[in-house]
Amino acid sequence: FYGSGIQVFNGPKVTSIGNNAFRKCASLEMVNLPKLETIESTYAFAECTNLKSVYFENVVSLAATTFSSDKKLERITINRMINSDGSNMPATMTIESAAPCKIYVPYRALSAYPSIWSGKPVVSFDISATSGGNTYILSDNNGRYVLIDFVPGKTTTSLTLPATISA
């Protein structure tokens, strides 16, 4: 995919990624890799100038250069429980200092993460739910759930939220 015009990459069965796999994909905005555990390759998503959202279900290891020069990166969601001693926590990665990125992790795993990781704030979410192949990341806001991330299992043109969820 190096330098291609791909906009969304949904890789539900992808378990590994090679060097420069998505590097310089200027149109890439969203990545969903639920089965991926390791990115040891260099610059896998580097220089993706419009990349905004990345979702990992089981990631354990990320190369330091995975998101190098991604200035629009807004969120990385790592939906993985981390041991309380942090022994299975992904290594620090390079995230562009200008990127408004937050790193979302499960509430029950928050204590294993530093409050600032790779120079970016770590924020917890309360619920990860999958329905119809789509994944919803929700946070409890005084008894009302707020949608903080949506990861489509397939390309969608619209999304209807239940009345009990606010965007």
Short mmCIF file of N, CA and C in Angstrom, two decimals, residues 45-157:
data_model
loop_
_atom_site.label_atom_id
_atom_site.label_comp_id
_atom_site.label_asym_id
_atom_site.label_seq_id
_atom_site.Cartn_x
_atom_site.Cartn_y
_atom_site.Cartn_z
N PHE A 45 3.16 3.17 9.47
CA PHE A 45 2.14 4.18 9.14
C PHE A 45 2.75 5.57 9.11
N ALA A 46 4.03 5.67 8.93
CA ALA A 46 4.72 6.96 8.94
C ALA A 46 4.33 7.82 7.74
N GLU A 47 4.32 9.11 7.96
CA GLU A 47 4.06 10.10 6.91
C GLU A 47 2.69 9.92 6.25
N CYS A 48 1.73 9.44 7.02
CA CYS A 48 0.33 9.37 6.56
C CYS A 48 -0.30 10.69 7.02
N THR A 49 -0.25 11.68 6.18
CA THR A 49 -0.53 13.06 6.57
C THR A 49 -1.97 13.33 6.99
N ASN A 50 -2.89 12.41 6.73
CA ASN A 50 -4.28 12.60 7.15
C ASN A 50 -4.77 11.53 8.12
N LEU A 51 -3.86 10.69 8.60
CA LEU A 51 -4.25 9.64 9.54
C LEU A 51 -4.75 10.26 10.84
N LYS A 52 -5.98 9.89 11.24
CA LYS A 52 -6.59 10.46 12.44
C LYS A 52 -6.86 9.44 13.53
N SER A 53 -7.22 8.21 13.15
CA SER A 53 -7.67 7.25 14.14
C SER A 53 -7.11 5.86 13.85
N VAL A 54 -6.60 5.22 14.93
CA VAL A 54 -6.06 3.86 14.82
C VAL A 54 -6.64 3.04 15.96
N TYR A 55 -7.11 1.83 15.64
CA TYR A 55 -7.70 0.94 16.64
C TYR A 55 -6.95 -0.39 16.64
N PHE A 56 -6.46 -0.76 17.83
CA PHE A 56 -5.83 -2.06 18.03
C PHE A 56 -6.58 -2.79 19.12
N GLU A 57 -6.83 -4.06 18.94
CA GLU A 57 -7.48 -4.86 19.97
C GLU A 57 -6.43 -5.56 20.83
N ASN A 58 -5.42 -6.10 20.21
CA ASN A 58 -4.49 -6.98 20.93
C ASN A 58 -3.03 -6.58 20.82
N VAL A 59 -2.73 -5.36 20.42
CA VAL A 59 -1.34 -4.99 20.19
C VAL A 59 -0.51 -5.10 21.47
N VAL A 60 0.67 -5.68 21.35
CA VAL A 60 1.59 -5.86 22.47
C VAL A 60 2.86 -5.06 22.24
N SER A 61 3.26 -4.93 20.98
CA SER A 61 4.52 -4.28 20.68
C SER A 61 4.38 -3.39 19.45
N LEU A 62 4.88 -2.16 19.57
CA LEU A 62 4.86 -1.21 18.46
C LEU A 62 6.27 -0.68 18.24
N ALA A 63 6.70 -0.65 16.99
CA ALA A 63 8.02 -0.07 16.70
C ALA A 63 7.96 1.43 16.99
N ALA A 64 9.06 1.98 17.41
CA ALA A 64 9.12 3.40 17.78
C ALA A 64 8.72 4.31 16.63
N THR A 65 8.95 3.89 15.40
CA THR A 65 8.70 4.76 14.24
C THR A 65 7.33 4.50 13.57
N THR A 66 6.48 3.73 14.21
CA THR A 66 5.20 3.35 13.62
C THR A 66 4.40 4.55 13.10
N PHE A 67 4.30 5.62 13.89
CA PHE A 67 3.47 6.78 13.52
C PHE A 67 4.30 8.04 13.29
N SER A 68 5.53 7.89 12.89
CA SER A 68 6.43 9.02 12.68
C SER A 68 5.86 10.00 11.65
N SER A 69 5.84 11.28 11.99
CA SER A 69 5.41 12.39 11.12
C SER A 69 3.93 12.38 10.78
N ASP A 70 3.09 11.76 11.61
CA ASP A 70 1.63 11.78 11.41
C ASP A 70 1.05 12.93 12.22
N LYS A 71 0.98 14.11 11.63
CA LYS A 71 0.64 15.33 12.35
C LYS A 71 -0.83 15.50 12.67
N LYS A 72 -1.71 14.73 12.05
CA LYS A 72 -3.15 14.87 12.31
C LYS A 72 -3.70 13.75 13.18
N LEU A 73 -2.83 12.88 13.67
CA LEU A 73 -3.28 11.74 14.47
C LEU A 73 -4.00 12.24 15.72
N GLU A 74 -5.28 11.86 15.87
CA GLU A 74 -6.10 12.31 16.98
C GLU A 74 -6.23 11.27 18.08
N ARG A 75 -6.31 9.99 17.68
CA ARG A 75 -6.51 8.98 18.71
C ARG A 75 -5.93 7.64 18.29
N ILE A 76 -5.37 6.99 19.30
CA ILE A 76 -4.93 5.60 19.17
C ILE A 76 -5.68 4.87 20.27
N THR A 77 -6.49 3.89 19.90
CA THR A 77 -7.23 3.11 20.88
C THR A 77 -6.56 1.75 20.99
N ILE A 78 -6.16 1.41 22.21
CA ILE A 78 -5.54 0.11 22.48
C ILE A 78 -6.46 -0.62 23.44
N ASN A 79 -7.29 -1.49 22.90
CA ASN A 79 -8.30 -2.19 23.70
C ASN A 79 -7.71 -3.50 24.22
N ARG A 80 -6.71 -3.37 25.09
CA ARG A 80 -6.02 -4.54 25.62
C ARG A 80 -5.78 -4.34 27.10
N MET A 81 -6.06 -5.37 27.85
CA MET A 81 -5.76 -5.32 29.28
C MET A 81 -4.25 -5.46 29.48
N ILE A 82 -3.71 -4.63 30.32
CA ILE A 82 -2.29 -4.63 30.60
C ILE A 82 -2.08 -5.16 32.02
N ASN A 83 -1.06 -5.97 32.21
CA ASN A 83 -0.74 -6.45 33.56
C ASN A 83 -0.45 -5.27 34.46
N SER A 84 -0.79 -5.38 35.73
CA SER A 84 -0.61 -4.26 36.65
C SER A 84 0.85 -3.82 36.75
N ASP A 85 1.78 -4.72 36.47
CA ASP A 85 3.19 -4.33 36.49
C ASP A 85 3.65 -3.77 35.15
N GLY A 86 2.74 -3.71 34.17
CA GLY A 86 3.06 -3.15 32.86
C GLY A 86 3.90 -4.06 31.99
N SER A 87 4.07 -5.32 32.38
CA SER A 87 4.98 -6.20 31.65
C SER A 87 4.53 -6.52 30.22
N ASN A 88 3.25 -6.39 29.93
CA ASN A 88 2.80 -6.65 28.57
C ASN A 88 2.32 -5.37 27.88
N MET A 89 2.86 -4.24 28.30
CA MET A 89 2.50 -2.95 27.73
C MET A 89 3.34 -2.67 26.49
N PRO A 90 2.72 -2.14 25.42
CA PRO A 90 3.51 -1.78 24.24
C PRO A 90 4.61 -0.78 24.59
N ALA A 91 5.70 -0.84 23.87
CA ALA A 91 6.82 0.07 24.10
C ALA A 91 6.45 1.49 23.67
N THR A 92 7.22 2.45 24.11
CA THR A 92 7.01 3.82 23.70
C THR A 92 7.17 3.94 22.20
N MET A 93 6.36 4.79 21.60
CA MET A 93 6.43 4.99 20.16
C MET A 93 6.57 6.48 19.87
N THR A 94 7.00 6.82 18.69
CA THR A 94 7.15 8.21 18.29
C THR A 94 5.83 8.71 17.73
N ILE A 95 5.29 9.74 18.36
CA ILE A 95 4.08 10.40 17.86
C ILE A 95 4.44 11.86 17.66
N GLU A 96 4.16 12.38 16.50
CA GLU A 96 4.47 13.76 16.15
C GLU A 96 4.01 14.70 17.26
N SER A 97 4.89 15.56 17.73
CA SER A 97 4.55 16.45 18.84
C SER A 97 3.40 17.39 18.49
N ALA A 98 3.24 17.75 17.22
CA ALA A 98 2.15 18.64 16.81
C ALA A 98 0.80 17.92 16.71
N ALA A 99 0.80 16.62 16.71
CA ALA A 99 -0.45 15.86 16.58
C ALA A 99 -1.28 16.00 17.85
N PRO A 100 -2.61 16.23 17.69
CA PRO A 100 -3.48 16.37 18.86
C PRO A 100 -3.91 15.03 19.45
N CYS A 101 -3.04 14.06 19.43
CA CYS A 101 -3.35 12.67 19.75
C CYS A 101 -3.59 12.42 21.24
N LYS A 102 -4.59 11.56 21.50
CA LYS A 102 -4.81 10.98 22.82
C LYS A 102 -4.76 9.47 22.64
N ILE A 103 -4.34 8.79 23.68
CA ILE A 103 -4.26 7.33 23.64
C ILE A 103 -5.33 6.79 24.57
N TYR A 104 -6.27 6.05 24.01
CA TYR A 104 -7.39 5.51 24.78
C TYR A 104 -7.10 4.07 25.17
N VAL A 105 -7.30 3.77 26.46
CA VAL A 105 -7.07 2.42 26.98
C VAL A 105 -8.24 2.04 27.88
N PRO A 106 -8.47 0.74 28.11
CA PRO A 106 -9.56 0.33 28.99
C PRO A 106 -9.37 0.88 30.41
N TYR A 107 -10.47 1.28 31.03
CA TYR A 107 -10.43 1.83 32.38
C TYR A 107 -9.69 0.89 33.35
N ARG A 108 -9.95 -0.40 33.25
CA ARG A 108 -9.33 -1.36 34.17
C ARG A 108 -7.83 -1.48 33.96
N ALA A 109 -7.32 -0.98 32.83
CA ALA A 109 -5.89 -1.07 32.55
C ALA A 109 -5.18 0.27 32.76
N LEU A 110 -5.94 1.31 33.07
CA LEU A 110 -5.38 2.66 33.13
C LEU A 110 -4.21 2.77 34.11
N SER A 111 -4.29 2.10 35.25
CA SER A 111 -3.24 2.23 36.27
C SER A 111 -1.89 1.68 35.78
N ALA A 112 -1.89 0.81 34.77
CA ALA A 112 -0.63 0.26 34.25
C ALA A 112 0.07 1.23 33.32
N TYR A 113 -0.66 2.21 32.80
CA TYR A 113 -0.08 3.18 31.87
C TYR A 113 0.35 4.43 32.61
N PRO A 114 1.38 5.08 32.15
CA PRO A 114 1.72 6.41 32.70
C PRO A 114 0.66 7.40 32.22
N SER A 115 0.48 8.50 32.90
CA SER A 115 -0.54 9.48 32.49
C SER A 115 -0.17 10.15 31.17
N ILE A 116 1.12 10.23 30.90
CA ILE A 116 1.61 10.72 29.62
C ILE A 116 2.47 9.62 29.03
N TRP A 117 2.12 9.16 27.83
CA TRP A 117 2.84 8.05 27.21
C TRP A 117 3.21 8.49 25.80
N SER A 118 4.44 8.37 25.46
CA SER A 118 4.94 8.81 24.17
C SER A 118 4.61 10.29 23.94
N GLY A 119 4.59 11.05 25.04
CA GLY A 119 4.34 12.49 24.96
C GLY A 119 2.87 12.86 24.82
N LYS A 120 1.97 11.90 24.90
CA LYS A 120 0.54 12.16 24.71
C LYS A 120 -0.26 11.68 25.92
N PRO A 121 -1.39 12.36 26.20
CA PRO A 121 -2.20 11.94 27.36
C PRO A 121 -2.86 10.59 27.14
N VAL A 122 -2.93 9.82 28.22
CA VAL A 122 -3.61 8.53 28.21
C VAL A 122 -4.97 8.73 28.86
N VAL A 123 -6.03 8.33 28.14
CA VAL A 123 -7.40 8.54 28.58
C VAL A 123 -8.07 7.17 28.65
N SER A 124 -8.91 6.97 29.65
CA SER A 124 -9.57 5.67 29.77
C SER A 124 -10.95 5.69 29.13
N PHE A 125 -11.39 4.52 28.72
CA PHE A 125 -12.77 4.34 28.29
C PHE A 125 -13.36 3.23 29.13
N ASP A 126 -14.69 3.20 29.22
CA ASP A 126 -15.37 2.26 30.11
C ASP A 126 -15.84 0.99 29.41
N ILE A 127 -16.32 1.14 28.19
CA ILE A 127 -16.94 0.00 27.51
C ILE A 127 -16.48 -0.05 26.06
N SER A 128 -16.18 -1.25 25.62
CA SER A 128 -15.94 -1.51 24.20
C SER A 128 -16.98 -2.55 23.81
N ALA A 129 -17.82 -2.20 22.85
CA ALA A 129 -18.88 -3.11 22.43
C ALA A 129 -18.82 -3.30 20.93
N THR A 130 -19.09 -4.52 20.48
CA THR A 130 -19.11 -4.82 19.06
C THR A 130 -20.51 -5.26 18.68
N SER A 131 -21.02 -4.66 17.61
CA SER A 131 -22.34 -5.00 17.11
C SER A 131 -22.31 -4.90 15.59
N GLY A 132 -22.77 -5.93 14.92
CA GLY A 132 -22.80 -5.92 13.46
C GLY A 132 -21.43 -5.72 12.84
N GLY A 133 -20.37 -6.16 13.53
CA GLY A 133 -19.02 -6.01 13.03
C GLY A 133 -18.38 -4.66 13.35
N ASN A 134 -19.17 -3.72 13.87
CA ASN A 134 -18.65 -2.40 14.24
C ASN A 134 -18.27 -2.39 15.71
N THR A 135 -17.24 -1.62 16.07
CA THR A 135 -16.82 -1.51 17.46
C THR A 135 -17.09 -0.09 17.95
N TYR A 136 -17.69 0.00 19.11
CA TYR A 136 -18.03 1.28 19.73
C TYR A 136 -17.23 1.41 21.02
N ILE A 137 -16.56 2.53 21.20
CA ILE A 137 -15.80 2.79 22.42
C ILE A 137 -16.56 3.87 23.18
N LEU A 138 -17.00 3.54 24.40
CA LEU A 138 -17.86 4.42 25.17
C LEU A 138 -17.23 4.80 26.50
N SER A 139 -17.56 5.97 26.97
CA SER A 139 -17.10 6.43 28.27
C SER A 139 -18.31 6.86 29.08
N ASP A 140 -18.28 6.57 30.38
CA ASP A 140 -19.37 6.94 31.27
C ASP A 140 -19.21 8.40 31.67
N ASN A 141 -20.22 9.20 31.39
CA ASN A 141 -20.22 10.61 31.75
C ASN A 141 -21.41 10.86 32.68
N ASN A 142 -21.19 10.65 33.97
CA ASN A 142 -22.25 10.83 34.98
C ASN A 142 -23.50 10.01 34.66
N GLY A 143 -23.32 8.74 34.38
CA GLY A 143 -24.44 7.84 34.15
C GLY A 143 -24.94 7.83 32.72
N ARG A 144 -24.38 8.65 31.87
CA ARG A 144 -24.77 8.68 30.45
C ARG A 144 -23.54 8.33 29.62
N TYR A 145 -23.68 7.34 28.75
CA TYR A 145 -22.53 6.91 27.96
C TYR A 145 -22.32 7.83 26.76
N VAL A 146 -21.07 8.18 26.55
CA VAL A 146 -20.68 9.06 25.46
C VAL A 146 -19.80 8.27 24.50
N LEU A 147 -20.11 8.34 23.22
CA LEU A 147 -19.32 7.67 22.20
C LEU A 147 -18.03 8.44 21.99
N ILE A 148 -16.89 7.80 22.23
CA ILE A 148 -15.61 8.49 22.03
C ILE A 148 -14.86 7.96 20.82
N ASP A 149 -15.26 6.81 20.32
CA ASP A 149 -14.63 6.28 19.10
C ASP A 149 -15.57 5.27 18.47
N PHE A 150 -15.56 5.23 17.16
CA PHE A 150 -16.35 4.28 16.38
C PHE A 150 -15.43 3.67 15.35
N VAL A 151 -15.36 2.34 15.33
CA VAL A 151 -14.50 1.64 14.40
C VAL A 151 -15.38 0.76 13.53
N PRO A 152 -15.61 1.17 12.29
CA PRO A 152 -16.50 0.37 11.44
C PRO A 152 -15.85 -0.94 11.03
N GLY A 153 -16.64 -1.99 11.05
CA GLY A 153 -16.17 -3.29 10.59
C GLY A 153 -16.17 -3.36 9.08
N LYS A 154 -16.90 -2.45 8.47
CA LYS A 154 -16.94 -2.32 7.02
C LYS A 154 -17.19 -0.85 6.72
N THR A 155 -16.99 -0.45 5.51
CA THR A 155 -17.21 0.94 5.16
C THR A 155 -18.68 1.28 5.31
N THR A 156 -18.97 2.36 6.02
CA THR A 156 -20.34 2.79 6.23
C THR A 156 -20.53 4.20 5.71
N THR A 157 -21.74 4.50 5.32
CA THR A 157 -22.04 5.85 4.86
C THR A 157 -22.79 6.63 5.92
#
